[in-house]
Coordinates of C-alpha atoms (C1' of nucleotides) in Angstrom, one line a residue:
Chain A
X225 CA 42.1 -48.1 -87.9
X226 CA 39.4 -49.5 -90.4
X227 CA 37.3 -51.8 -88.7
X228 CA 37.2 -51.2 -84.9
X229 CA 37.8 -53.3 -82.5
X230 CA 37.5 -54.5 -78.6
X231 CA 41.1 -55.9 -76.8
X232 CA 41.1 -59.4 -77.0
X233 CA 39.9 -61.1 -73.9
X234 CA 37.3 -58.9 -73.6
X235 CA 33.7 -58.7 -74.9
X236 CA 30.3 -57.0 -75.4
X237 CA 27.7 -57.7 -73.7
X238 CA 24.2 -57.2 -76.1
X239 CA 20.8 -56.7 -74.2
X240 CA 20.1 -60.1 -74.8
X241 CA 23.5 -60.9 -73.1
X242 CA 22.7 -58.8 -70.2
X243 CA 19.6 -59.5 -69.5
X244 CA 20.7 -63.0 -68.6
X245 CA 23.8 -61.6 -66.9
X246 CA 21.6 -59.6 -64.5
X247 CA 19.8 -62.5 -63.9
X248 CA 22.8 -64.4 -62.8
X249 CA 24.5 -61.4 -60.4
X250 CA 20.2 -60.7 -59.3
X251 CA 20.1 -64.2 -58.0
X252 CA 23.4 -64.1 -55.9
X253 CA 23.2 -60.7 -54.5
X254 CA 20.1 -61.6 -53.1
X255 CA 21.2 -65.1 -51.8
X256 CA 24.0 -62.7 -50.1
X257 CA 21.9 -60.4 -48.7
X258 CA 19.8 -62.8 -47.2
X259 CA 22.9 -63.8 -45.4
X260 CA 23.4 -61.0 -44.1
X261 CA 26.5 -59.8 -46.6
X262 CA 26.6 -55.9 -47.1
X263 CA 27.6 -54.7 -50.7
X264 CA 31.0 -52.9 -51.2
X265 CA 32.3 -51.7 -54.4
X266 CA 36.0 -50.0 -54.6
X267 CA 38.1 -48.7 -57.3
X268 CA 38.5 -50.4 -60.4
X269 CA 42.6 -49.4 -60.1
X270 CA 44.6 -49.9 -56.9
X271 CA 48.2 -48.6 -56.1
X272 CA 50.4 -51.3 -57.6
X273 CA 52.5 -52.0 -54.4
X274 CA 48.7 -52.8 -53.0
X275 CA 48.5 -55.3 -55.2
X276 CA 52.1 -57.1 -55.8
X277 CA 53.1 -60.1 -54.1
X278 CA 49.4 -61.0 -53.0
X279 CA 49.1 -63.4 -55.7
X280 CA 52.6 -65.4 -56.0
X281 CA 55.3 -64.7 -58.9
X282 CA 52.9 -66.4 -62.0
X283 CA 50.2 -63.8 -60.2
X284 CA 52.4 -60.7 -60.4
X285 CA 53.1 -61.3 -64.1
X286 CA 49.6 -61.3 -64.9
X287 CA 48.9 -57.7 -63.4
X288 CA 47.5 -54.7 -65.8
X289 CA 49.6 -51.9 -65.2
X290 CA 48.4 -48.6 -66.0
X291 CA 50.6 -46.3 -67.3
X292 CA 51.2 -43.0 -65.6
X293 CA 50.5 -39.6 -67.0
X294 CA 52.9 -37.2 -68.4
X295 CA 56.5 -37.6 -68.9
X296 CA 56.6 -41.3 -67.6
X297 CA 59.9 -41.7 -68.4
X298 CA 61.2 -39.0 -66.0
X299 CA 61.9 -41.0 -63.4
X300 CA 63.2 -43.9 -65.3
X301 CA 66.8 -43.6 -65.4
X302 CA 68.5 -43.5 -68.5
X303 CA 70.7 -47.1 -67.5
X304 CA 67.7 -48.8 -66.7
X305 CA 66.8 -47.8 -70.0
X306 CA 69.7 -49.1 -72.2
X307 CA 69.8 -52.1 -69.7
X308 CA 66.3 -53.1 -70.6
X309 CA 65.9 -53.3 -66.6
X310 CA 62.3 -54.1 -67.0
X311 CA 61.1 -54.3 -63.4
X312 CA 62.8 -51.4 -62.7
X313 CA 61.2 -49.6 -65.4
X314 CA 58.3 -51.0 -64.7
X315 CA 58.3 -50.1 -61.4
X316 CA 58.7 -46.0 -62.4
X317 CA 56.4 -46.2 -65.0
X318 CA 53.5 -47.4 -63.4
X319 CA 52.1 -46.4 -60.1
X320 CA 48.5 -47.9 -60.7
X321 CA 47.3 -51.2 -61.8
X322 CA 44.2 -52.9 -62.7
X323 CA 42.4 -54.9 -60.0
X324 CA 43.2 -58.3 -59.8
X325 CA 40.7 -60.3 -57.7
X326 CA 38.3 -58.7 -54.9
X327 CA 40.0 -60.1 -52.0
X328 CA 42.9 -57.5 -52.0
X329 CA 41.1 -54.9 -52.1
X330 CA 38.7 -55.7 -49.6
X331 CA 41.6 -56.7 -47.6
X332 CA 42.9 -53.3 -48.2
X333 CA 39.9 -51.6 -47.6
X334 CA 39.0 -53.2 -44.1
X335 CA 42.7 -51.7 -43.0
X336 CA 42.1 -48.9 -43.9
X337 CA 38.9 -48.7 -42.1
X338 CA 39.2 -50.8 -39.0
X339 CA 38.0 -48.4 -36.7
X340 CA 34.9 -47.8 -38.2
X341 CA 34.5 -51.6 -39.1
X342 CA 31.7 -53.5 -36.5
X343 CA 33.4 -56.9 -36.4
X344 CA 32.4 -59.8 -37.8
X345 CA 32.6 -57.6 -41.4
X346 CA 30.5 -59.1 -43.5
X347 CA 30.5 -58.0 -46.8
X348 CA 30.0 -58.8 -50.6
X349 CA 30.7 -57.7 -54.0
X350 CA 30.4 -57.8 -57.7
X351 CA 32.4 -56.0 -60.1
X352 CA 35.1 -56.7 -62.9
X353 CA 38.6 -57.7 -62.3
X354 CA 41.8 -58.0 -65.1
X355 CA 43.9 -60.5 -65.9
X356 CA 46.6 -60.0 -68.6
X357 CA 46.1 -64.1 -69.2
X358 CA 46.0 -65.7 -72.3
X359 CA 42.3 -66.3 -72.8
X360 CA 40.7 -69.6 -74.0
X361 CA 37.8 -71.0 -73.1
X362 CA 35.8 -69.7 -70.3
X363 CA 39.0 -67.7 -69.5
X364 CA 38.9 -63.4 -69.9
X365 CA 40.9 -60.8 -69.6
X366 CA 38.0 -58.9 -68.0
X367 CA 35.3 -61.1 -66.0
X368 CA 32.8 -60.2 -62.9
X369 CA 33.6 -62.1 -59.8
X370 CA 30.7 -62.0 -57.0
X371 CA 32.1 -62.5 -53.5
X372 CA 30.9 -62.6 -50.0
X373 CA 33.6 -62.5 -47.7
X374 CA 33.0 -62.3 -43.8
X375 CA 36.8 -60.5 -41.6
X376 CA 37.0 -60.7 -38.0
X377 CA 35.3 -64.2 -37.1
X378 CA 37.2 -67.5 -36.1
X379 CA 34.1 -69.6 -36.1
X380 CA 33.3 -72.3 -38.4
X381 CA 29.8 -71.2 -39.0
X382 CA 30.4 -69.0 -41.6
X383 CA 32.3 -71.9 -43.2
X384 CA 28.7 -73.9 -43.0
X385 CA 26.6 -71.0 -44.2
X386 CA 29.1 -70.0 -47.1
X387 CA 28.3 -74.0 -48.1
X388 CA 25.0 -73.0 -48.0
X389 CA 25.3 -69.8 -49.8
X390 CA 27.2 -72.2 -52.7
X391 CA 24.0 -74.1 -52.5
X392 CA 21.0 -71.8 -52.6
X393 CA 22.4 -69.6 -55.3
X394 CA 23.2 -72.4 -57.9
X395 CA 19.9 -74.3 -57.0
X396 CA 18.2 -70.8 -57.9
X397 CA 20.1 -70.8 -60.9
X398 CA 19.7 -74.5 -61.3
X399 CA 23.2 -75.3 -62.0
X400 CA 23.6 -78.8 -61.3
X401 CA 27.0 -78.6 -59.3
X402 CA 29.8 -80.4 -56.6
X403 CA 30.9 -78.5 -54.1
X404 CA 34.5 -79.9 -53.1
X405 CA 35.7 -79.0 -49.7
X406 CA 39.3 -79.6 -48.3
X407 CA 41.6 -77.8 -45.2
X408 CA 45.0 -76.6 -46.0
X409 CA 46.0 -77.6 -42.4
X410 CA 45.3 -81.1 -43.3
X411 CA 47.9 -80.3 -46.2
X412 CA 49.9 -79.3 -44.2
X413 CA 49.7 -82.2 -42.2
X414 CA 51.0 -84.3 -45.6
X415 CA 53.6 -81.9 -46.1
X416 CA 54.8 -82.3 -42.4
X417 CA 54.5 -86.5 -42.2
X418 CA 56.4 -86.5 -45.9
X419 CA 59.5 -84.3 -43.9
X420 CA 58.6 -81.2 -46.9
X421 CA 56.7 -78.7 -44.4
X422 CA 58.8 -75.7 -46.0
X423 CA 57.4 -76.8 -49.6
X424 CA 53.8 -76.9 -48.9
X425 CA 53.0 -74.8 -52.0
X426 CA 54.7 -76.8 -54.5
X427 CA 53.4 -80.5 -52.9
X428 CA 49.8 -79.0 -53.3
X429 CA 50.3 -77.3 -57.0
X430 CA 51.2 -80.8 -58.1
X431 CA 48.5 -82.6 -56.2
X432 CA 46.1 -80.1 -57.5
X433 CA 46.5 -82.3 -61.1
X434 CA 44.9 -85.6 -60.1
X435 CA 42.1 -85.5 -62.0
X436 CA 44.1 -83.9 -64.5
X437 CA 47.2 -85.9 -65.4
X438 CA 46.8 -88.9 -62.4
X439 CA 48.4 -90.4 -60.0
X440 CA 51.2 -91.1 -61.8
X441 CA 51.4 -87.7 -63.3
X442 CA 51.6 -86.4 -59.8
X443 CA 54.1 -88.4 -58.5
X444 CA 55.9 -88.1 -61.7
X445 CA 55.7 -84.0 -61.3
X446 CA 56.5 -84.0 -57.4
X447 CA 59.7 -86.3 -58.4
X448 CA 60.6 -83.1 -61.3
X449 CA 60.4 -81.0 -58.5
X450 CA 63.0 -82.7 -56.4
X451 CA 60.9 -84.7 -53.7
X452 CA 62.8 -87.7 -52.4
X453 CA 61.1 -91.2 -52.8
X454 CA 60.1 -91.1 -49.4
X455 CA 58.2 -87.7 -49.4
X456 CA 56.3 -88.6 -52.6
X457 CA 55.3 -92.0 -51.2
X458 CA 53.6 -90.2 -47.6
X459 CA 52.2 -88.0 -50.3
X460 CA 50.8 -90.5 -52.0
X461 CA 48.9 -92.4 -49.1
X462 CA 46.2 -89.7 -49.9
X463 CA 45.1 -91.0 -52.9
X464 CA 44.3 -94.4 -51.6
X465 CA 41.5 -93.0 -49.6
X466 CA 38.0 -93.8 -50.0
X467 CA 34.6 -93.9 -49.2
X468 CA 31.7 -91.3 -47.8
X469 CA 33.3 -88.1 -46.6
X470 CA 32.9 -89.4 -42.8
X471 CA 34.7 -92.7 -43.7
X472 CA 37.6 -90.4 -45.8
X473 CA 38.0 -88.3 -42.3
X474 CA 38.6 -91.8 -40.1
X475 CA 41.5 -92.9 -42.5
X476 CA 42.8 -89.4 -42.2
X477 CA 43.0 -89.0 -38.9
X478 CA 44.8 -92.4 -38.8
X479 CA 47.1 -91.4 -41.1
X480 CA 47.9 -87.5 -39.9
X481 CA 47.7 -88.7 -35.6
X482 CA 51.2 -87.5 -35.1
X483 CA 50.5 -83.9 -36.9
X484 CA 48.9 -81.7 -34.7
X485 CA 47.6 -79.2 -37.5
X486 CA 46.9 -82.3 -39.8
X487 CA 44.3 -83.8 -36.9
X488 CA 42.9 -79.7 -36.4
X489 CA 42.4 -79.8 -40.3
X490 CA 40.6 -82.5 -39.8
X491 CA 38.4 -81.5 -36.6
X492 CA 37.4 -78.2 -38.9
X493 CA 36.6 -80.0 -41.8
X494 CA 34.3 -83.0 -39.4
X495 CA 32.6 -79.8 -38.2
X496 CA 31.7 -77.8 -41.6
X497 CA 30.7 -81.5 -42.9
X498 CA 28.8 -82.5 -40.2
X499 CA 26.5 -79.0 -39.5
X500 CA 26.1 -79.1 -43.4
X501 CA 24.4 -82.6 -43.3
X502 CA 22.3 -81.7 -40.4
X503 CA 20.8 -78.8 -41.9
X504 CA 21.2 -79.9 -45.6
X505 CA 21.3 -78.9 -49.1
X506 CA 19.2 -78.5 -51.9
X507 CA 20.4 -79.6 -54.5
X508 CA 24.5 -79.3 -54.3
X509 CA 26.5 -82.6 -52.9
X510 CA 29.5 -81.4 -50.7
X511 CA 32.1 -83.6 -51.0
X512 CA 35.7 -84.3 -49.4
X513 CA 38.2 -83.6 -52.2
X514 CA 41.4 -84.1 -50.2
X515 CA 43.7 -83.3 -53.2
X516 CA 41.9 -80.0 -53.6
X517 CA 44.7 -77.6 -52.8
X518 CA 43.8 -74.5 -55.2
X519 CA 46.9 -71.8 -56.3
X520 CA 46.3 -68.4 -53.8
X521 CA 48.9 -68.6 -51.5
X522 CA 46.6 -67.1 -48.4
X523 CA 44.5 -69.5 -47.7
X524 CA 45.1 -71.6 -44.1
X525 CA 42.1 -73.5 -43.7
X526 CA 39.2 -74.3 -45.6
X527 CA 39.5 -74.3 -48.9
X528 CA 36.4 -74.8 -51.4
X529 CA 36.1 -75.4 -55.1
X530 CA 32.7 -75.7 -57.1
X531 CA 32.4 -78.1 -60.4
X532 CA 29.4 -77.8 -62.6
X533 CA 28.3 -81.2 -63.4
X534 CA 28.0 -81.9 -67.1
X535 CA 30.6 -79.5 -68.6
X536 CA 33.4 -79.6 -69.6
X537 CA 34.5 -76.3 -67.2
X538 CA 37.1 -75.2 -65.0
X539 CA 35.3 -74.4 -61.1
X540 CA 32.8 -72.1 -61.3
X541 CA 33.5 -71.1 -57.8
X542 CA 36.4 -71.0 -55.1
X543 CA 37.0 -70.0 -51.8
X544 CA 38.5 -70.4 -48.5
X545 CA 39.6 -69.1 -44.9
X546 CA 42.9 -67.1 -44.7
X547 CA 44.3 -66.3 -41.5
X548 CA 46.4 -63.7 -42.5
X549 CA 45.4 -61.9 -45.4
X550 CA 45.1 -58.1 -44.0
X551 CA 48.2 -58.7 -41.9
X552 CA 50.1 -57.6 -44.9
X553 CA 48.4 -54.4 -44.7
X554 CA 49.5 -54.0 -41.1
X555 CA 46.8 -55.2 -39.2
X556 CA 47.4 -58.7 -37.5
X557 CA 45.2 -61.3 -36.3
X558 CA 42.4 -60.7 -37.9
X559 CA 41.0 -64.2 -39.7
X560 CA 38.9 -64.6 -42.8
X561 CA 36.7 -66.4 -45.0
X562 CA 35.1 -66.1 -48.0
X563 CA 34.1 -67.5 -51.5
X564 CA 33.5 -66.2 -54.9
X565 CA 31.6 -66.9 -57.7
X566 CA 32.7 -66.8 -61.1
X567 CA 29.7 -65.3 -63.1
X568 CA 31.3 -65.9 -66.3
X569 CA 31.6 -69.1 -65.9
X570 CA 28.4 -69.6 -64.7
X571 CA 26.9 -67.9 -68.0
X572 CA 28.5 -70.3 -69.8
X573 CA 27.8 -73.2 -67.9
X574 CA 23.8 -72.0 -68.3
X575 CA 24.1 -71.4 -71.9
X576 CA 25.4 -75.1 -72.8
X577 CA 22.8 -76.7 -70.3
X578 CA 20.0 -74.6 -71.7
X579 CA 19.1 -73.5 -68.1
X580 CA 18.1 -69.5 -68.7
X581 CA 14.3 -68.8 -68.1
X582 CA 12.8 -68.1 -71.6
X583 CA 10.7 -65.4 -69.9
X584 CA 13.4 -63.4 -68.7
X585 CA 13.6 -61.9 -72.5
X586 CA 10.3 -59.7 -71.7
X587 CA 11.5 -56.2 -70.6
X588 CA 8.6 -54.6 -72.4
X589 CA 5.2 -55.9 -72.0
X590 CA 3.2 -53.8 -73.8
X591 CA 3.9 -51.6 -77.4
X592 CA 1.4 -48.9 -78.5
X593 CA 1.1 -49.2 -82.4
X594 CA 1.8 -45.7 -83.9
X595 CA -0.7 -44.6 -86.4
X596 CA -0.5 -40.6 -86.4
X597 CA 0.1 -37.8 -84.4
X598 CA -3.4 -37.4 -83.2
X599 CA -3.1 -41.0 -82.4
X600 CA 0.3 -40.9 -80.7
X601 CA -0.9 -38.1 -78.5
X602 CA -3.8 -40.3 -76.8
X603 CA -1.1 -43.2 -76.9
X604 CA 1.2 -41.0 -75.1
X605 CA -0.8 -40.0 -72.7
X606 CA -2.2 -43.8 -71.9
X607 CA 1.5 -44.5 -71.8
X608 CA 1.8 -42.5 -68.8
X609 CA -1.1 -44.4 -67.0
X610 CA 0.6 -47.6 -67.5
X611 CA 3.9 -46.9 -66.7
X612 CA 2.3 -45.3 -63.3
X613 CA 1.2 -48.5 -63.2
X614 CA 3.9 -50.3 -63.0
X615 CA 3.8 -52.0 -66.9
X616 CA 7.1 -51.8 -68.8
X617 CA 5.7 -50.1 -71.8
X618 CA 6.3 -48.0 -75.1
X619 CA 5.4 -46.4 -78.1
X620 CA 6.6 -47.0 -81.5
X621 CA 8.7 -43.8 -82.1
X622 CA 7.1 -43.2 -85.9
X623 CA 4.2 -44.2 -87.9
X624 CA 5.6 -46.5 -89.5
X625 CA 3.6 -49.2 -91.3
X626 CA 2.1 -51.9 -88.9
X627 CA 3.9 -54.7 -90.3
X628 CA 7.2 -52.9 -89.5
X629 CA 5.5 -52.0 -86.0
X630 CA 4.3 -55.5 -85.8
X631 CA 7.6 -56.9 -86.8
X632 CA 9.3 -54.9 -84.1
X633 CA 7.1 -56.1 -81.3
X634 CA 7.7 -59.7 -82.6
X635 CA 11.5 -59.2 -82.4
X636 CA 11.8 -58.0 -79.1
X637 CA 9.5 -60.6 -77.5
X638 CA 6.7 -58.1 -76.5
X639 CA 3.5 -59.8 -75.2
X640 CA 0.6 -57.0 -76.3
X641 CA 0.5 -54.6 -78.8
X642 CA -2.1 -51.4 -77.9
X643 CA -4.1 -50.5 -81.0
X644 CA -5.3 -46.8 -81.3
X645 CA -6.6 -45.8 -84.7
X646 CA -9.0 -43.8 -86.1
X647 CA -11.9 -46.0 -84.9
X648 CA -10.4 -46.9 -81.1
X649 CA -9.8 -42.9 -80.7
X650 CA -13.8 -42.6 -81.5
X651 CA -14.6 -45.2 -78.9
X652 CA -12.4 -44.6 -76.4
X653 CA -11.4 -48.1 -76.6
X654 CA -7.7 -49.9 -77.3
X655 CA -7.1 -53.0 -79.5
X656 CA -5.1 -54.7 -77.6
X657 CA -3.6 -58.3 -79.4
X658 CA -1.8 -60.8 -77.4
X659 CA 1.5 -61.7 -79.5
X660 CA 1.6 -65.2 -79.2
X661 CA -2.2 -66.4 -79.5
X662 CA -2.8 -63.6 -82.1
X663 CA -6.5 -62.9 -80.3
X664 CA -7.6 -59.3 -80.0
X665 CA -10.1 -57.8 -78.0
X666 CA -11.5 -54.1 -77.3
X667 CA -11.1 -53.0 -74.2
X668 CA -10.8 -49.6 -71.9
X669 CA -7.4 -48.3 -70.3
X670 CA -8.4 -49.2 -66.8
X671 CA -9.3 -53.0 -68.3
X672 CA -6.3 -53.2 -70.2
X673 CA -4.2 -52.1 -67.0
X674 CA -5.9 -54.1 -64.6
X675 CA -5.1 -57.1 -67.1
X676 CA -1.2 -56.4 -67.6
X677 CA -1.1 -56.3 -64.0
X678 CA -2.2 -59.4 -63.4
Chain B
rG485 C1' 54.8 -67.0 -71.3
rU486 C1' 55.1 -72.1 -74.6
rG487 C1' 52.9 -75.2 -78.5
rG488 C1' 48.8 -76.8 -82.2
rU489 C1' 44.5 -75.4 -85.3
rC490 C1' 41.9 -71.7 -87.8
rG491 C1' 40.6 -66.5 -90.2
rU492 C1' 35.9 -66.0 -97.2
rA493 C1' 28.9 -61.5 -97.0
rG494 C1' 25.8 -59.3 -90.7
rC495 C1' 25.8 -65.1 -89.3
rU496 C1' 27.0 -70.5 -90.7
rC497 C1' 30.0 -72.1 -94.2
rA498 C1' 31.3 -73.8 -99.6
rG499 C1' 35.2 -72.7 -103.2
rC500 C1' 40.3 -75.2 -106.3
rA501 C1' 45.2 -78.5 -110.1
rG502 C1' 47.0 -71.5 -108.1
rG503 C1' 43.0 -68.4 -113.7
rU504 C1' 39.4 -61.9 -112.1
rA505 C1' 33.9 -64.8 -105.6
rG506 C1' 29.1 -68.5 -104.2
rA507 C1' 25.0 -71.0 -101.0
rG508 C1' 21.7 -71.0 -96.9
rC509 C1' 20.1 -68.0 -93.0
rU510 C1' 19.6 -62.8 -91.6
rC511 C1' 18.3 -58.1 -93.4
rC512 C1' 15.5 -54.7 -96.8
rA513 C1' 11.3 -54.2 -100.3
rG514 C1' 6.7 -56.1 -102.5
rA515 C1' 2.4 -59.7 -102.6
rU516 C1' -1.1 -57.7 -98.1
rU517 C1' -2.4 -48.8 -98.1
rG518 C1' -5.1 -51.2 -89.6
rU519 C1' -1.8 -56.7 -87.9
rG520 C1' 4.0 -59.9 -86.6
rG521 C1' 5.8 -65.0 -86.2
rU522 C1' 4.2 -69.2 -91.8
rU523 C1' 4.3 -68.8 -97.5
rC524 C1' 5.7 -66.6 -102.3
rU525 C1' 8.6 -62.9 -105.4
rG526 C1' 12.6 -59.5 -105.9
rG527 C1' 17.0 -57.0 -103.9
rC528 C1' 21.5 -55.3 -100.9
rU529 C1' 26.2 -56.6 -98.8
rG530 C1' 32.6 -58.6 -99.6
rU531 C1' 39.9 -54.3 -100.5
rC532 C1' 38.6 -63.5 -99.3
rG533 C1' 41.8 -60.8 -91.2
rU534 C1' 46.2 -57.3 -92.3
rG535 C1' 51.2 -56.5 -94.6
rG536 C1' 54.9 -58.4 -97.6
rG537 C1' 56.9 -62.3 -101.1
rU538 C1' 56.7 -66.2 -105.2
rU539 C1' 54.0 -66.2 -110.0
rC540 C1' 51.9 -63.8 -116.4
rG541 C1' 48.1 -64.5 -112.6
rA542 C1' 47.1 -65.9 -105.3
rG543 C1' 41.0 -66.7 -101.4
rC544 C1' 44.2 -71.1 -102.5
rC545 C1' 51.7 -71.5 -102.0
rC546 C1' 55.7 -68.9 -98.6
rC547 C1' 57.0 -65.3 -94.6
rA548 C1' 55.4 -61.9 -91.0
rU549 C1' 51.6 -59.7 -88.1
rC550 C1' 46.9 -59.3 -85.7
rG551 C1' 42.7 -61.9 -84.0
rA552 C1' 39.9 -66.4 -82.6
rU553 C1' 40.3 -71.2 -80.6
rC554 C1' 42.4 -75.5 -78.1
rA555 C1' 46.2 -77.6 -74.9
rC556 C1' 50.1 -76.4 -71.3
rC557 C1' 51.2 -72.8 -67.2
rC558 C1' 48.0 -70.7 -64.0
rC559 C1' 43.1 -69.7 -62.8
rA560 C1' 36.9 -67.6 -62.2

RNA sequence: GUGGUCGUAGCUCAGCAGGUAGAGCUCCAGAUUGUGGUUCUGGCUGUCGUGGGUUCGAGCCCCAUCGAUCACCCCA
């Protein structure tokens, strides 16, 4: 190896980088928490069988195995081998993988500790996940999802505050953003009218293109996929639908009367979109997007998508309500919602629209100017002072010369530079100089703290 | 997983009909031995992504490989 490396898909992140990161995952922990989410962290591996079959076939594929310790091959056996039986070998090889979303996991870990779990569970959580994806633009093979999930409640109110959870956090952030809302039941309903009930899951991956490839595109794909003529022209009657999101529901519920989950689809979604008009938004639009259907396979009821406005960007949030999802762990009956934001995305959303704070560079506020040891002593011992204080401060580590010290302050963004020299240590006073006007004034430690305080 | 484009200094890029590598910025030093961001002067940096092939000769042509990027698939 000559020149090292990172894997591809994945990235460093420089202080510069993460100082805007932080402020990203800052603002939404704190929009959680004042929601009432409780953090959560778990392993960044899982078993593999935890996490197989959770995420559809194209899901599975996309899993990062781990490869066990040892002799891995003992338990291969050796026709597997010269068969190139690669699940099977797989399979033996590998008993942990890489975590593939935050959902699974959770799900995993409210099973495992439902009896010392005070429903409604309300919890959220930022860390890494892995996809083995190709990566392009605002795609990784390593990226930070930020989810607030709530287990254990039926009620549609945490659908209306999750809205607003989407909405506070991206008007702190200032993203300018769409929040599209849909209802798998209502789906459903399509699927039953069109006589395709058992194909739900294809209908919707190919209605999920509209915007994409178009009406005709859909109806071109759903005929590919072996929908009869009449199936694809029910399916179609939802993209003649118009109008505010109230006016969208009327014609929907005209359309799905005879489907009994198709009208219940429709009764949630009247619900999350009335209570979220009432109490409003800041600056997010919700907005009926009744070809929403979005890939995850557990979602039952509300489903939710987040555009930025102004990219060019795939969502920069989902979400929905699963009925289901820890009764592949063993425990039944137990319904869900939740929503994740895709940090990531978001950065790069920011970046393009110029949104970060220019202030949020400053981590230190204040550099004493190294002349000498007798110097840095007194500097050293102000240092101590200030930092009590509660100033991010340091001291240049050498003596070097002041333009170099000078230089230093300039590059990292530092607002004052502390002056102790020869004269200042005779005085008792500090030169302190403000960066950006270039004025400097004499003062005493308690002045010059009292001032950085502000 | 499928297809397209691309890969030259730390960064952005130039290079030509195949003839032994250049510009700007950055960085470093000095002008200015207690003062940065402006200015001026000087200086450093490359196995031209990697491996092979064609050729007297390859940064340039061919093949492979790795990486980046875009589209598809899927998704945050």
């Amino acid at each position: 190896m000559s020149q090292p490396a990172i894997p591809k898909g994945t990235r460093d992140f420089s202080p510069e980088v993460m100082i805007r990161r932080n402020y990203i995952f800052n603002t939404i922990r704190s929009v959680f928490q004042r929601y009432g989410y409780m953090p959560l962290e778990t392993p960044s591996m899982e078993n593999v069988d935890t996490l197989t079959g959770k995420y559809g076939d194209e899901g599975d594929k996309l899993i990062f195995r781990i490869l066990d310790s040892g002799d891995y091959l003992k338990s291969v056996s050796e026709e597997a081998l010269q068969q190139r039986q690669l699940p099977a070998i797989t399979k033996s090889i590998a008993e942990k993988a890489l975590r593939y979303d935050l959902t699974v996991p959770f799900a995993r870990f409210v099973v495992m500790n439902q009896h010392s779990i005070a429903f409604p569970f309300k919890r959220y959580q930022i860390q890494p996940v892995w996809r083995a994806d190709r990566p392009q633009k605002g795609r990784y093979r390593e990226f930070y999802q930020c989810d607030a999930d709530v287990v254990g409640s039926d009620s549609l109110v945490n659908e209306v505050e999750l809205v607003q959870i989407f909405d506070d956090a991206l008007s702190a952030l200032k993203v300018p953003a769409t929040i599209k809302i849909n209802n798998r039941k209502i789906l459903m309903g399509i699927a039953e009218l069109a006589g395709v009930a058992n194909r739900m899951m294809e209908m919707t991956i190919a209605i999920d293109k509209l915007d994409k490839v178009g009406e005709e595109g859909v109806v071109k794909e759903l005929g590919e996929r072996g929908f009869t003529t009449e199936a694809v022209q029910t399916i179609r009657g939802l993209f003649s639908l118009s109008g505010s999101n109230e006016e969208m529901l009327d014609q929907l519920s005209t359309l799905l009367s005879s489907s009994e989950s198709g009208m219940k689809g429709i009764a949630e979604l009247r619900f999350v979109i009335a209570r979220s008009k009432v109490i409003g938004l800041n600056s997010c639009s919700l907005e009926l997007d009744i070809t929403l259907a979005r890939g995850l396979n557990y979602y039952t009821g509300a489903i939710f998508e987040v555009k930025a406005l102004g990219v060019q960007m795939g969502s920069i949030c989902g979400g929905g309500r699963y009925d289901d999802l820890t009764g592949i762990f063993g425990l039944k009956g137990v319904s869900g919602v939740g929503i994740s934001f895709g940090a990531d995305r978001i950065y790069d959303v920011m970046t393009e629209l110029q949104l970060f704070p220019e202030n949020e560079m400053q981590s230190t506020q204040l550099l004493f100017a190294n002349f000498g040891e007798k110097e840095e002593l007194q500097c050293m011992q102000f240092l101590r002072q200030v930092r009590n204080a509660g100033i991010n401060a340091e001291i240049y580590p050498e003596s070097a010369k002041m333009k170099k010290q000078f230089k230093y302050a300039d590059d990292k963004q530092i607002a004052y530079v502390a002056i102790i020299g020869e004269e200042e240590l005779q005085t008792s006073t500090i030169s302190l100089k403000h960066m950006q006007s270039g004025e400097q004034t004499k003062v005493t430690i308690d002045q010059l703290i009292a001032k950085l305080r502000g």
